[in-house]
Coordinates of C-alpha atoms and ligand atoms in Angstrom, one line a residue:
M1 CA -68.7 -12.4 267.4
T2 CA -71.3 -14.0 265.3
A3 CA -70.7 -14.6 261.6
P4 CA -72.5 -12.2 259.4
T5 CA -75.7 -13.6 257.9
D6 CA -75.7 -14.0 254.2
T7 CA -78.6 -11.9 253.1
K8 CA -78.2 -13.2 249.5
A9 CA -78.9 -16.8 250.6
P10 CA -81.8 -18.3 248.7
V11 CA -85.1 -17.8 250.5
T12 CA -86.1 -21.3 249.6
A13 CA -85.8 -23.5 252.7
T14 CA -84.0 -26.7 252.2
N15 CA -85.7 -30.0 252.7
F16 CA -85.1 -33.7 252.3
L17 CA -86.0 -33.6 248.7
R18 CA -83.6 -30.8 247.9
N19 CA -80.9 -32.7 249.8
A20 CA -81.6 -35.9 247.9
I21 CA -81.4 -34.1 244.6
E22 CA -78.2 -32.2 245.5
R23 CA -76.6 -35.5 246.6
D24 CA -77.6 -37.1 243.2
L25 CA -76.2 -34.1 241.3
E26 CA -73.0 -34.3 243.2
A27 CA -72.6 -38.0 242.7
N28 CA -73.6 -37.7 239.0
T29 CA -76.2 -40.4 239.6
Y30 CA -78.2 -39.4 236.6
A31 CA -75.5 -37.8 234.5
G32 CA -75.1 -40.7 232.0
R33 CA -78.8 -40.9 231.1
H34 CA -79.9 -40.5 227.5
W35 CA -83.2 -39.0 226.4
G36 CA -84.9 -40.3 223.3
G37 CA -86.8 -37.1 222.7
S38 CA -90.1 -38.7 223.9
P39 CA -91.1 -41.4 226.5
G40 CA -90.0 -44.9 225.6
D41 CA -88.1 -48.0 226.5
A42 CA -84.4 -48.6 227.1
A43 CA -83.6 -48.9 223.4
H44 CA -85.5 -45.7 222.5
H45 CA -83.6 -43.6 225.0
A46 CA -80.2 -45.2 224.3
A47 CA -80.5 -44.0 220.7
G48 CA -80.9 -40.4 221.9
P49 CA -78.3 -37.9 223.1
L50 CA -77.3 -37.4 226.8
D51 CA -80.3 -36.0 228.6
P52 CA -80.0 -32.2 228.8
A53 CA -82.3 -32.2 231.8
K54 CA -80.3 -32.6 235.0
I55 CA -83.4 -34.1 236.8
R56 CA -86.9 -35.0 235.7
T57 CA -89.9 -34.7 238.0
R58 CA -93.6 -35.0 237.1
F59 CA -97.0 -33.9 238.2
P60 CA -99.3 -36.8 237.6
P61 CA -103.0 -36.1 238.3
E62 CA -105.8 -38.4 237.5
P63 CA -108.2 -36.5 235.3
N64 CA -111.2 -37.4 237.5
G65 CA -111.9 -34.0 239.1
Y66 CA -110.6 -30.5 239.5
L67 CA -107.3 -29.7 241.1
H68 CA -107.3 -28.4 244.7
I69 CA -105.0 -26.7 247.1
G70 CA -103.2 -30.0 247.9
H71 CA -102.4 -30.4 244.3
A72 CA -101.1 -26.9 244.2
K73 CA -98.5 -28.0 246.7
S74 CA -97.5 -30.9 244.6
I75 CA -97.3 -28.7 241.5
C76 CA -95.2 -26.1 243.2
L77 CA -92.9 -28.8 244.6
N78 CA -92.4 -30.7 241.3
F79 CA -92.2 -27.8 238.9
G80 CA -90.3 -25.8 241.4
L81 CA -87.6 -28.5 241.9
A82 CA -87.2 -28.9 238.2
R83 CA -86.8 -25.2 237.8
D84 CA -84.3 -24.8 240.6
Y85 CA -82.1 -27.7 239.5
A86 CA -82.0 -27.2 235.7
G87 CA -84.5 -30.0 235.1
V88 CA -87.8 -30.6 233.5
C89 CA -91.1 -31.3 235.1
H90 CA -93.5 -33.4 233.1
M91 CA -97.2 -32.8 233.1
R92 CA -98.7 -36.3 233.0
F93 CA -102.3 -37.4 233.0
D94 CA -102.5 -40.6 234.9
D95 CA -105.4 -41.8 232.9
T96 CA -105.0 -45.6 233.1
N97 CA -108.4 -46.0 234.9
P98 CA -111.1 -46.2 232.2
E99 CA -113.8 -44.8 234.4
K100 CA -114.6 -41.4 235.7
E101 CA -112.2 -39.6 233.4
E102 CA -113.4 -36.7 231.3
Q103 CA -112.1 -34.1 228.9
E104 CA -113.6 -31.3 231.0
Y105 CA -111.2 -32.3 233.8
V106 CA -108.2 -32.5 231.5
D107 CA -108.9 -29.0 230.3
A108 CA -109.5 -27.6 233.8
I109 CA -106.3 -29.2 235.1
L110 CA -104.1 -27.7 232.4
D111 CA -105.7 -24.4 232.9
A112 CA -105.0 -24.5 236.7
V113 CA -101.4 -25.5 236.3
R114 CA -100.8 -22.7 233.8
W115 CA -102.6 -20.2 236.0
L116 CA -100.4 -21.2 239.0
G117 CA -97.5 -20.1 236.9
F118 CA -96.0 -23.3 235.6
N119 CA -95.4 -24.6 232.1
W120 CA -94.7 -28.0 230.6
E121 CA -93.1 -26.5 227.5
Q122 CA -89.4 -25.8 227.4
N123 CA -87.1 -24.8 224.6
G124 CA -89.8 -25.6 222.1
A125 CA -90.5 -29.1 223.4
S126 CA -93.7 -30.2 225.1
Y127 CA -93.6 -32.4 228.1
L128 CA -97.3 -33.1 228.3
F129 CA -98.0 -36.9 228.4
Y130 CA -100.8 -39.3 228.8
A131 CA -100.2 -42.5 230.7
S132 CA -102.7 -44.3 228.5
D133 CA -100.3 -43.8 225.6
Y134 CA -98.1 -46.4 227.4
F135 CA -100.7 -49.2 227.4
D136 CA -98.8 -51.1 224.7
F137 CA -95.6 -51.0 226.7
M138 CA -97.4 -52.0 229.9
Y139 CA -98.9 -55.0 228.2
R140 CA -95.5 -56.0 226.8
A141 CA -94.0 -55.6 230.3
A142 CA -96.7 -57.8 231.7
E143 CA -96.0 -60.5 229.1
T144 CA -92.3 -60.2 229.9
L145 CA -92.9 -60.8 233.6
I146 CA -95.0 -63.9 232.8
E147 CA -92.4 -65.3 230.5
R148 CA -89.7 -64.8 233.1
G149 CA -91.7 -66.4 235.8
H150 CA -92.5 -63.2 237.7
A151 CA -96.3 -63.2 237.1
Y152 CA -99.2 -65.6 236.8
I153 CA -102.8 -65.7 236.0
D154 CA -104.9 -66.3 239.2
E155 CA -108.4 -67.7 238.8
Q156 CA -109.4 -67.4 242.4
N157 CA -112.3 -65.1 242.9
A158 CA -111.9 -61.8 244.7
E159 CA -113.2 -63.3 248.0
A160 CA -110.7 -66.2 248.0
M161 CA -107.9 -63.8 247.1
R162 CA -108.8 -61.6 250.0
A163 CA -109.0 -64.6 252.4
T164 CA -105.6 -65.9 251.4
R165 CA -103.8 -62.5 251.6
G166 CA -103.1 -62.9 255.3
T167 CA -103.0 -60.0 257.8
L168 CA -100.5 -57.7 259.3
T169 CA -99.5 -60.4 261.7
E170 CA -100.1 -63.6 259.6
P171 CA -98.5 -64.5 256.3
G172 CA -100.8 -65.1 253.3
T173 CA -101.1 -68.5 251.6
N174 CA -100.1 -69.3 248.0
S175 CA -102.8 -69.4 245.3
P176 CA -103.4 -72.9 243.8
W177 CA -102.6 -71.2 240.4
R178 CA -99.3 -69.7 241.5
D179 CA -97.1 -72.4 240.0
R180 CA -99.0 -73.0 236.8
P181 CA -96.6 -73.0 233.8
A182 CA -95.7 -69.7 232.3
E183 CA -97.0 -70.8 228.9
E184 CA -100.4 -71.3 230.4
S185 CA -100.4 -67.9 232.1
L186 CA -99.3 -66.3 228.8
R187 CA -102.1 -68.0 226.9
L188 CA -104.7 -67.0 229.4
F189 CA -103.4 -63.4 229.5
R190 CA -103.6 -63.2 225.8
E191 CA -107.2 -64.5 225.9
M192 CA -108.0 -61.9 228.6
R193 CA -106.8 -59.3 226.2
A194 CA -108.9 -60.8 223.4
G195 CA -112.0 -60.4 225.5
K196 CA -112.5 -64.2 226.0
H197 CA -113.0 -64.0 229.8
A198 CA -115.5 -62.3 232.0
E199 CA -114.7 -59.5 234.4
G200 CA -113.5 -60.9 237.7
S201 CA -112.9 -64.4 236.4
M202 CA -109.1 -64.1 236.5
I203 CA -106.4 -61.6 237.2
L204 CA -102.7 -61.2 236.5
R205 CA -100.6 -61.2 239.7
A206 CA -97.0 -60.5 240.3
K207 CA -95.2 -63.5 241.8
I208 CA -93.3 -62.2 244.7
D209 CA -93.8 -63.5 248.3
M210 CA -97.1 -64.3 250.0
A211 CA -95.2 -64.3 253.3
S212 CA -93.8 -60.8 252.9
P213 CA -94.2 -58.6 256.0
N214 CA -95.3 -55.9 253.5
I215 CA -98.8 -56.9 252.4
N216 CA -98.2 -54.9 249.2
M217 CA -95.6 -57.5 248.2
R218 CA -97.9 -60.5 248.6
D219 CA -98.4 -61.1 244.9
P220 CA -100.2 -57.9 244.1
A221 CA -102.6 -57.7 241.1
I222 CA -101.1 -56.0 238.1
Y223 CA -103.8 -56.4 235.3
R224 CA -107.5 -56.9 235.5
I225 CA -110.4 -57.3 233.1
R226 CA -112.6 -54.3 232.6
F227 CA -115.0 -54.0 229.7
A228 CA -115.0 -50.3 229.7
E229 CA -114.5 -47.6 227.1
H230 CA -111.5 -45.4 227.7
H231 CA -111.5 -41.7 226.9
N232 CA -108.3 -42.0 224.9
T233 CA -108.0 -45.6 223.7
G234 CA -111.8 -46.2 223.2
N235 CA -112.5 -49.9 223.1
T236 CA -109.0 -51.1 222.2
W237 CA -108.5 -52.6 225.6
C238 CA -110.6 -54.7 227.9
I239 CA -107.8 -55.2 230.3
Y240 CA -106.3 -52.4 232.3
P241 CA -103.1 -52.2 234.5
M242 CA -103.4 -51.6 238.2
Y243 CA -102.2 -48.2 239.4
T244 CA -99.3 -49.6 241.4
F245 CA -98.0 -51.4 238.3
A246 CA -98.6 -48.6 235.9
H247 CA -97.1 -45.8 237.9
P248 CA -93.4 -47.0 238.1
I249 CA -93.6 -47.8 234.4
E250 CA -94.9 -44.4 233.5
D251 CA -92.0 -42.8 235.5
A252 CA -89.4 -45.1 233.9
L253 CA -90.6 -44.5 230.3
E254 CA -90.4 -40.8 230.9
Q255 CA -86.9 -41.1 232.5
I256 CA -88.2 -39.5 235.7
T257 CA -85.3 -39.2 238.2
H258 CA -87.2 -38.1 241.3
S259 CA -90.7 -39.4 241.6
I260 CA -92.4 -37.5 244.4
C261 CA -95.6 -38.7 245.9
T262 CA -97.5 -38.5 249.2
L263 CA -96.7 -40.6 252.3
E264 CA -99.5 -43.2 251.8
F265 CA -97.4 -44.6 249.0
E266 CA -94.4 -45.3 251.2
D267 CA -95.4 -49.0 251.6
Q268 CA -95.7 -49.3 247.9
R269 CA -92.1 -48.3 247.2
P270 CA -90.7 -51.9 247.4
F271 CA -93.2 -52.9 244.7
Y272 CA -92.3 -49.8 242.7
D273 CA -88.7 -50.8 242.8
W274 CA -89.5 -54.5 242.2
V275 CA -91.4 -53.8 239.0
L276 CA -88.6 -51.6 237.6
E277 CA -85.8 -54.0 238.6
R278 CA -87.5 -56.9 236.9
L279 CA -88.1 -54.9 233.7
A280 CA -84.5 -53.7 233.8
E281 CA -83.2 -57.3 234.1
A282 CA -85.2 -58.1 231.0
G283 CA -83.6 -55.2 229.2
L284 CA -86.8 -53.3 228.7
L285 CA -85.6 -50.5 231.0
A286 CA -82.2 -49.2 231.8
H287 CA -80.4 -48.1 235.0
P288 CA -80.4 -45.6 236.7
L289 CA -84.1 -46.2 237.4
P290 CA -86.4 -43.6 238.9
H291 CA -86.6 -43.3 242.6
Q292 CA -89.7 -42.7 244.6
Y293 CA -89.8 -40.2 247.5
E294 CA -92.7 -39.6 249.8
F295 CA -93.6 -36.3 251.5
A296 CA -96.5 -35.4 253.8
R297 CA -99.6 -34.2 252.0
L298 CA -100.9 -30.8 252.7
N299 CA -103.8 -30.9 255.2
L300 CA -105.6 -27.6 255.7
T301 CA -108.2 -27.1 258.3
Y302 CA -111.8 -26.1 257.4
I303 CA -111.7 -27.7 254.0
V304 CA -111.9 -31.1 252.4
T305 CA -109.6 -32.2 249.6
S306 CA -110.8 -35.6 248.7
K307 CA -111.9 -35.4 245.1
R308 CA -114.8 -37.7 245.8
K309 CA -116.1 -35.4 248.5
L310 CA -115.6 -32.3 246.4
K311 CA -117.5 -34.0 243.6
Q312 CA -120.3 -34.8 246.0
L313 CA -120.5 -31.1 247.0
V314 CA -120.9 -30.3 243.3
D315 CA -123.3 -33.1 242.3
E316 CA -125.5 -32.5 245.3
K317 CA -125.4 -28.7 244.7
H318 CA -124.3 -27.8 248.2
I319 CA -122.3 -25.1 246.3
E320 CA -122.6 -23.8 242.8
G321 CA -120.0 -25.8 241.0
W322 CA -116.3 -26.7 240.9
N323 CA -115.4 -23.1 240.6
D324 CA -117.6 -21.8 243.4
P325 CA -115.5 -19.3 245.3
R326 CA -115.9 -21.3 248.5
M327 CA -114.3 -24.4 247.0
P328 CA -110.7 -25.3 247.7
T329 CA -110.3 -26.1 244.0
L330 CA -107.8 -23.9 242.2
A331 CA -110.7 -22.8 239.9
G332 CA -112.7 -21.8 243.0
M333 CA -109.8 -20.1 244.8
R334 CA -108.9 -18.2 241.7
R335 CA -112.4 -16.9 241.5
R336 CA -112.3 -16.1 245.2
G337 CA -109.4 -13.8 244.6
Y338 CA -106.4 -16.0 245.5
T339 CA -103.3 -15.2 243.5
P340 CA -100.8 -17.7 242.1
E341 CA -98.2 -16.0 244.3
S342 CA -100.2 -16.5 247.5
L343 CA -100.5 -20.3 246.8
Q344 CA -96.8 -20.5 245.9
M345 CA -96.1 -18.8 249.2
L346 CA -98.2 -21.4 251.1
A347 CA -96.4 -24.2 249.3
E348 CA -93.0 -22.7 250.2
R349 CA -93.9 -22.0 253.8
T350 CA -95.4 -25.4 254.5
G351 CA -92.3 -27.0 253.0
A352 CA -91.8 -30.7 252.3
S353 CA -91.8 -32.9 255.3
K354 CA -91.9 -36.6 256.2
S355 CA -94.6 -36.3 258.9
N356 CA -98.2 -35.5 258.5
S357 CA -99.6 -32.4 260.1
W358 CA -102.4 -29.9 259.8
I359 CA -101.9 -26.4 258.6
D360 CA -104.4 -23.9 259.9
Y361 CA -106.6 -22.3 257.2
S362 CA -105.5 -18.9 258.5
V363 CA -102.0 -19.5 257.2
L364 CA -103.4 -19.6 253.7
E365 CA -105.4 -16.5 254.3
G366 CA -102.3 -14.8 255.7
C367 CA -100.4 -15.6 252.5
L368 CA -103.1 -13.9 250.4
R369 CA -103.2 -10.8 252.7
E370 CA -99.4 -10.6 252.5
D371 CA -99.4 -10.8 248.7
L372 CA -102.3 -8.4 248.1
E373 CA -101.1 -5.8 250.7
G374 CA -98.6 -4.4 248.3
K375 CA -100.5 -5.1 245.1
A376 CA -104.1 -4.2 245.5
P377 CA -105.2 -0.6 244.9
R378 CA -107.4 0.8 247.6
A379 CA -111.0 1.9 247.3
M380 CA -113.8 3.0 249.5
A381 CA -116.9 0.8 249.8
V382 CA -119.9 0.9 252.2
L383 CA -121.2 -2.5 252.8
D384 CA -124.0 -1.7 255.3
P385 CA -125.2 1.8 254.2
L386 CA -126.7 4.5 256.3
K387 CA -127.4 7.9 254.6
L388 CA -125.5 10.9 256.1
K389 CA -126.8 14.4 255.2
L390 CA -124.4 17.3 255.4
T391 CA -126.8 20.0 256.5
N392 CA -124.6 23.1 256.0
W393 CA -123.5 22.2 252.5
D394 CA -124.9 25.2 250.8
E395 CA -123.2 27.6 253.2
V396 CA -119.8 25.9 253.2
I397 CA -119.4 24.4 249.7
G398 CA -122.2 26.1 247.8
A399 CA -125.6 25.0 246.5
G400 CA -125.4 22.7 243.6
R401 CA -121.6 22.2 243.8
V402 CA -119.6 19.1 244.6
E403 CA -116.2 18.9 246.4
A404 CA -113.5 17.1 244.5
C405 CA -111.4 14.7 246.6
V406 CA -108.1 13.0 245.8
A407 CA -106.7 9.8 247.3
P408 CA -103.7 7.7 246.6
A409 CA -104.5 4.4 244.9
H410 CA -102.0 2.8 247.3
P411 CA -100.6 4.5 250.5
H412 CA -97.1 3.2 249.9
H413 CA -96.9 3.1 246.1
P414 CA -97.2 6.6 244.6
E415 CA -96.6 5.0 241.2
F416 CA -100.1 3.4 241.4
G417 CA -101.5 6.9 240.8
E418 CA -104.5 8.7 242.3
R419 CA -108.2 8.1 242.7
R420 CA -110.6 11.0 242.2
F421 CA -114.2 11.2 243.4
N422 CA -116.5 13.8 244.7
L423 CA -117.9 14.6 248.1
T424 CA -121.7 15.4 247.7
P425 CA -124.3 16.7 250.2
E426 CA -125.6 13.2 250.8
I427 CA -123.2 10.3 251.3
W428 CA -123.4 6.7 252.5
I429 CA -121.5 5.7 255.6
E430 CA -121.4 2.4 257.5
R431 CA -124.4 2.0 259.7
E432 CA -122.0 1.0 262.6
D433 CA -120.3 4.4 262.3
F434 CA -123.3 6.2 263.8
E435 CA -124.7 5.6 267.3
E436 CA -127.6 7.6 268.7
I437 CA -126.4 6.7 272.2
P438 CA -122.7 5.9 272.0
P439 CA -121.2 3.1 273.9
K440 CA -118.2 4.0 276.1
G441 CA -115.2 4.9 274.0
F442 CA -117.1 5.3 270.7
R443 CA -115.1 7.6 268.5
R444 CA -117.3 7.9 265.4
L445 CA -120.5 9.8 264.9
Y446 CA -123.0 10.5 267.7
P447 CA -125.4 13.4 268.2
P448 CA -125.2 15.9 271.1
Q449 CA -125.6 14.2 274.5
A450 CA -126.6 15.7 277.8
G451 CA -124.5 18.8 278.1
Q452 CA -122.1 17.7 275.4
A453 CA -121.8 18.6 271.7
G454 CA -122.2 16.1 268.9
N455 CA -119.0 14.2 268.1
M456 CA -116.6 15.1 265.4
A457 CA -114.9 12.7 263.0
R458 CA -113.1 13.0 259.7
L459 CA -114.6 11.9 256.4
K460 CA -111.6 10.1 254.9
Y461 CA -110.0 12.4 252.2
G462 CA -112.7 15.0 253.0
Y463 CA -113.7 17.3 255.8
V464 CA -114.1 17.0 259.5
I465 CA -117.8 16.8 260.3
E466 CA -119.8 17.3 263.5
C467 CA -122.8 15.1 264.1
T468 CA -126.0 17.0 264.9
G469 CA -128.7 14.4 265.0
C470 CA -130.6 11.8 262.9
E471 CA -133.8 11.3 261.1
K472 CA -136.2 8.4 261.9
D473 CA -139.2 6.8 260.3
A474 CA -142.6 6.4 261.9
A475 CA -141.5 3.2 263.5
G476 CA -138.5 4.9 265.1
N477 CA -135.8 3.4 262.8
I478 CA -132.9 5.6 262.0
T479 CA -133.1 6.5 258.3
A480 CA -130.3 9.1 258.1
A481 CA -127.6 10.7 260.2
L482 CA -127.1 14.4 260.1
A483 CA -123.9 16.4 260.4
R484 CA -122.3 19.8 259.7
I485 CA -119.1 20.3 257.8
V486 CA -116.4 22.0 259.8
P487 CA -115.0 24.6 257.4
D488 CA -111.3 24.7 256.5
T489 CA -110.6 21.1 257.5
K490 CA -110.4 19.5 254.0
S491 CA -107.7 16.8 253.9
G492 CA -104.6 18.0 252.2
T493 CA -105.3 21.8 252.6
P494 CA -103.2 24.0 254.9
G495 CA -104.4 24.0 258.5
S496 CA -106.8 21.0 257.8
D497 CA -105.5 19.3 261.0
S498 CA -106.2 22.3 263.3
V499 CA -109.2 20.4 264.5
K500 CA -108.2 17.1 266.1
V501 CA -110.5 14.1 265.8
K502 CA -110.2 10.5 266.9
G503 CA -112.3 8.8 264.3
V504 CA -112.0 8.5 260.5
I505 CA -115.0 7.4 258.5
T506 CA -115.1 5.8 255.1
W507 CA -117.9 6.9 252.8
V508 CA -119.3 6.9 249.3
S509 CA -121.3 9.6 247.5
A510 CA -125.0 8.7 247.6
T511 CA -125.5 10.4 244.2
Q512 CA -122.2 9.5 242.4
G513 CA -121.2 6.2 244.0
I514 CA -122.4 3.0 242.3
A515 CA -124.5 0.2 243.9
T516 CA -123.0 -3.1 243.3
E517 CA -123.5 -6.7 244.2
V518 CA -121.0 -8.0 246.8
R519 CA -120.7 -11.6 247.8
L520 CA -119.5 -12.1 251.3
Y521 CA -118.0 -15.5 251.6
D522 CA -117.0 -17.3 254.8
R523 CA -115.5 -20.8 255.4
L524 CA -117.4 -23.6 253.9
F525 CA -117.2 -25.7 257.0
T526 CA -117.6 -24.8 260.7
E527 CA -115.4 -27.7 261.9
A528 CA -111.6 -27.6 261.6
Q529 CA -111.6 -31.2 260.4
P530 CA -114.9 -31.7 258.7
D531 CA -114.2 -35.2 257.5
A532 CA -112.3 -36.5 260.6
G533 CA -113.3 -39.9 262.0
E534 CA -116.8 -41.3 261.2
R535 CA -118.4 -37.9 260.8
N536 CA -120.4 -37.0 257.7
F537 CA -118.6 -34.0 256.4
L538 CA -121.9 -32.5 255.1
D539 CA -123.0 -32.1 258.7
A540 CA -120.2 -29.5 259.2
L541 CA -121.3 -27.3 256.3
N542 CA -121.5 -23.7 257.3
P543 CA -125.0 -22.4 256.5
N544 CA -123.7 -18.9 256.4
S545 CA -120.9 -19.4 254.0
K546 CA -122.3 -17.0 251.4
R547 CA -124.2 -13.8 251.8
I548 CA -125.1 -11.4 249.0
I549 CA -125.5 -7.7 249.7
T550 CA -125.7 -4.5 247.7
A551 CA -122.9 -2.3 248.6
W552 CA -121.9 1.2 247.5
V553 CA -118.5 1.7 246.0
E554 CA -116.4 4.6 244.6
P555 CA -117.5 5.5 241.0
G556 CA -114.1 4.5 239.6
L557 CA -114.8 0.9 240.5
A558 CA -117.4 0.7 237.6
N559 CA -114.3 0.1 235.4
A560 CA -112.9 -2.8 237.5
Q561 CA -111.8 -5.6 235.2
A562 CA -112.7 -9.2 235.9
E563 CA -110.2 -10.6 238.5
Q564 CA -108.9 -7.2 239.5
K565 CA -108.3 -7.0 243.2
F566 CA -108.9 -4.1 245.6
Q567 CA -108.5 -3.4 249.2
F568 CA -111.8 -2.0 250.3
E569 CA -110.5 0.3 253.1
R570 CA -111.1 -1.1 256.5
H571 CA -113.0 -4.2 255.2
G572 CA -110.7 -6.5 253.3
Y573 CA -109.6 -7.6 249.9
F574 CA -112.2 -8.0 247.2
V575 CA -112.0 -9.3 243.6
A576 CA -114.2 -8.6 240.6
D577 CA -115.8 -11.9 239.9
R578 CA -114.4 -13.4 236.7
V579 CA -117.6 -15.3 235.8
D580 CA -120.6 -13.0 236.6
S581 CA -119.2 -9.5 236.3
R582 CA -120.4 -7.5 233.2
A583 CA -118.7 -4.6 231.6
G584 CA -119.4 -1.5 233.8
E585 CA -121.1 -3.7 236.3
P586 CA -118.6 -5.6 238.4
I587 CA -119.7 -8.0 241.1
F588 CA -117.2 -8.3 244.0
N589 CA -116.3 -11.3 246.0
L590 CA -114.8 -11.1 249.4
A591 CA -111.4 -12.8 249.1
V592 CA -110.2 -12.3 252.7
G593 CA -110.8 -9.8 255.5
L594 CA -108.1 -7.5 256.8
K595 CA -107.8 -9.4 260.0
D596 CA -108.3 -13.0 260.9
S597 CA -111.9 -12.9 262.2
W598 CA -111.7 -16.6 263.3
A599 CA -108.8 -16.1 265.7
K600 CA -109.7 -16.2 269.3
Ligands
ATP1 P1 -107.9 -37.9 245.6 O1 -107.4 -39.0 246.5 O2 -108.7 -36.9 246.3 O3 -108.5 -38.5 244.3 P2 -105.3 -37.9 244.6 O4 -104.2 -37.6 245.5 O5 -105.6 -39.3 244.2 O6 -106.6 -37.2 245.2 P3 -104.3 -37.3 242.0 O7 -104.9 -36.7 240.9 O8 -103.9 -38.7 241.9 O9 -105.2 -37.0 243.3 O10 -103.0 -36.5 242.5 C1 -102.0 -35.9 241.7 C2 -100.8 -35.6 242.5 O11 -101.1 -34.6 243.5 C3 -100.3 -36.8 243.2 O12 -98.9 -36.9 243.0 C4 -100.6 -36.6 244.7 O13 -99.7 -37.1 245.5 C5 -100.7 -35.1 244.8 N1 -101.6 -34.6 245.8 C6 -102.9 -34.8 245.9 N2 -103.4 -34.3 247.1 C7 -102.3 -33.7 247.7 C8 -102.2 -33.0 248.9 N3 -103.2 -32.8 249.8 N4 -101.0 -32.6 249.3 C9 -99.9 -32.8 248.5 N5 -100.0 -33.4 247.3 C10 -101.2 -33.9 246.9
MG2 MG1 -105.4 -40.7 243.0

């Protein structure tokens, strides 16, 4: 006998991060921490009460571009863990680099995180922080390291520093400035800060071990001279901390417990710990210190996620901006019709692992289909219209009359209500639903063939019709299909199924439907790994990633609200574009087809 499965077990799969947090909670690793009410040093936090947050995580983007699907994974992970373990997740802008950072990006990032469904405000407190607010502390930390013999000013030029760094197999060699007196380094560091030295003329380095097998521990740089204006601190500073020095300090000032980053930072963990330990020894920080964990970044096929490359696509106008519906940015995906729930689903399904892998783009599309299936009301739309004339209208329905049709808004959710539209003597059908000479097995409309009547099919929510022929222009192109209504077959009326047909046809009234712009999007790249190896990713751009058509849709869709999603029956999921739609004139974007058209 097998044990009954616990159906109430949380759906969230466990992973090494959850395990680590659960171990820490059990061991009370962080239970004695205090929280000073805002980020700060050891003394600041010691003066506050016990930290009510069981754990603290953070999402720390650099405001130098728009967030993409990879960031969504990190957001879901960090905010999700804090939510699940009675913690707090900090929203932190890692803005220690004076270049490339702009307010536009800050705003777009906050917007995207909120849209994804997460919030940095809790019980009236805001946990939105800017790393540049910690410059004073970082400077003080650097002076402390110098005073305690853990850092020195190196006057070698960049080339000499590179040459003495060693390789993976050979140790580096000490700088001639390595053993200069601490007072001298301190004086020079202060002069650096005062703007007395040129960019590149000297640098502050940690004094660790030039023979360390980990190259990151060979006296890494921690402060450099940059005469650059900073978006937050203006011209206050002309020296800026290196990322690898700044990051552990940011975490510690914010009392982060679990600092989660991507695998590339694994080799940086020893330096992360080194910085924090040295500052704790000096009393600037207190134990328990934050701990860094690395997980595999999300790699999705058929997209690029490097912000530099995304920016290049925007700057060189290969697409129409950061929020182009083909972009893997959250702004673009939102416009494309992706829902927060579908992205959360992707994050959940791809889990947190320690080894890099590629996730197929179709997994993402599958998440969206799954989310929209139960949520999106249905509608009929004709994307490639051919006119169909119902030639016996006057006899069956009556001249000048229309036939009211009713359809459920969703086949499995009666509570979504009903759609109402009229069948009229002329309607639009998909061009592919009529064949003058039908291929074998064709079930939709074709005219009488040798010795055989025209085929019958059902107009969805309407009558069974029998195809009688077609009209052509002088050049022989088919301009309209012709059919007769089979009386007494109206969907939903008694006896309507007495005539059996194999094909069902979607349609829109030619006189009452509305013509609307539809943007058919496809993958932006034709290669699964557009930026693999030495390849120029631009060579893999899909020239057919956007096609604009005029489609005919049910009259009710004139009222579609921006961002409202529909399943266009038999075609796929479409969303009313949130940027270009006008009141009463929606424009629809193809979010995802009903089936994976790329699968072999
Ligand atoms: P890029 O290298 O393109 O500039 P980045 O990783 O440097 O991107 P940040 O703004 O520094 O971008 O990233 C913020 C957070 O998002 C980091 O913690 C980073 O680890 C995480 N992140 C970025 N890309 C991914 C990804 N593909 N999968 C998971 N997490 C990611
Ligand atoms: Mg970065």
